[in-house]
Amino acid sequence: MSRVCQLTGTKANNGMSVSHSHIRTKKLQQANLQKRRLWWAEGNKWVNLRITTRALKTIQKKGLGNYAKSLGIDLKSI
């Protein structure tokens, strides 16, 4: 299973780790993914998702159905 958010598509970011002596080495900044079981009111069922914590905050604000619709994602297929 890849480390990608199922709703937003957020994935890892390439970055540089800079030491005190300014030696730069590559590092991978992973997305903060969590497995959650969320209630989908429109579909009247539970949905298991692997999503970022940022998406979780937005779901709490907007609701799962509205947020998925704004992203153009069909929750029936998940």
Coordinates of C-alpha atoms in Angstrom, one line a residue, residues 4-36:
V4 CA -0.9 8.4 -0.4
C5 CA -4.0 10.1 1.0
Q6 CA -7.1 8.5 -0.5
L7 CA -9.0 11.8 -0.7
T8 CA -6.6 14.5 -1.4
G9 CA -3.8 12.5 -3.1
T10 CA -1.1 14.0 -0.8
K11 CA 2.1 12.0 -1.0
A12 CA 5.8 12.3 0.2
N13 CA 7.9 15.4 -0.5
N14 CA 11.6 15.4 -1.4
G15 CA 13.6 17.7 0.8
M16 CA 17.1 18.4 2.1
S17 CA 18.3 17.8 5.6
V18 CA 20.9 20.5 6.4
S19 CA 23.4 19.9 9.2
H20 CA 25.1 22.5 11.4
S21 CA 28.1 22.5 9.0
H22 CA 25.6 23.0 6.1
I23 CA 26.1 19.6 4.6
R24 CA 23.0 18.7 2.7
T25 CA 21.6 15.2 2.4
K26 CA 18.4 14.1 0.8
K27 CA 15.4 13.2 3.0
L28 CA 11.8 12.2 2.4
Q29 CA 9.1 14.0 4.2
Q30 CA 6.2 11.6 4.5
A31 CA 2.5 12.6 4.7
N32 CA 0.9 12.2 8.2
L33 CA -1.5 9.4 7.2
Q34 CA -4.0 7.9 9.6
K35 CA -6.4 4.9 9.1
R36 CA -9.9 6.1 10.1

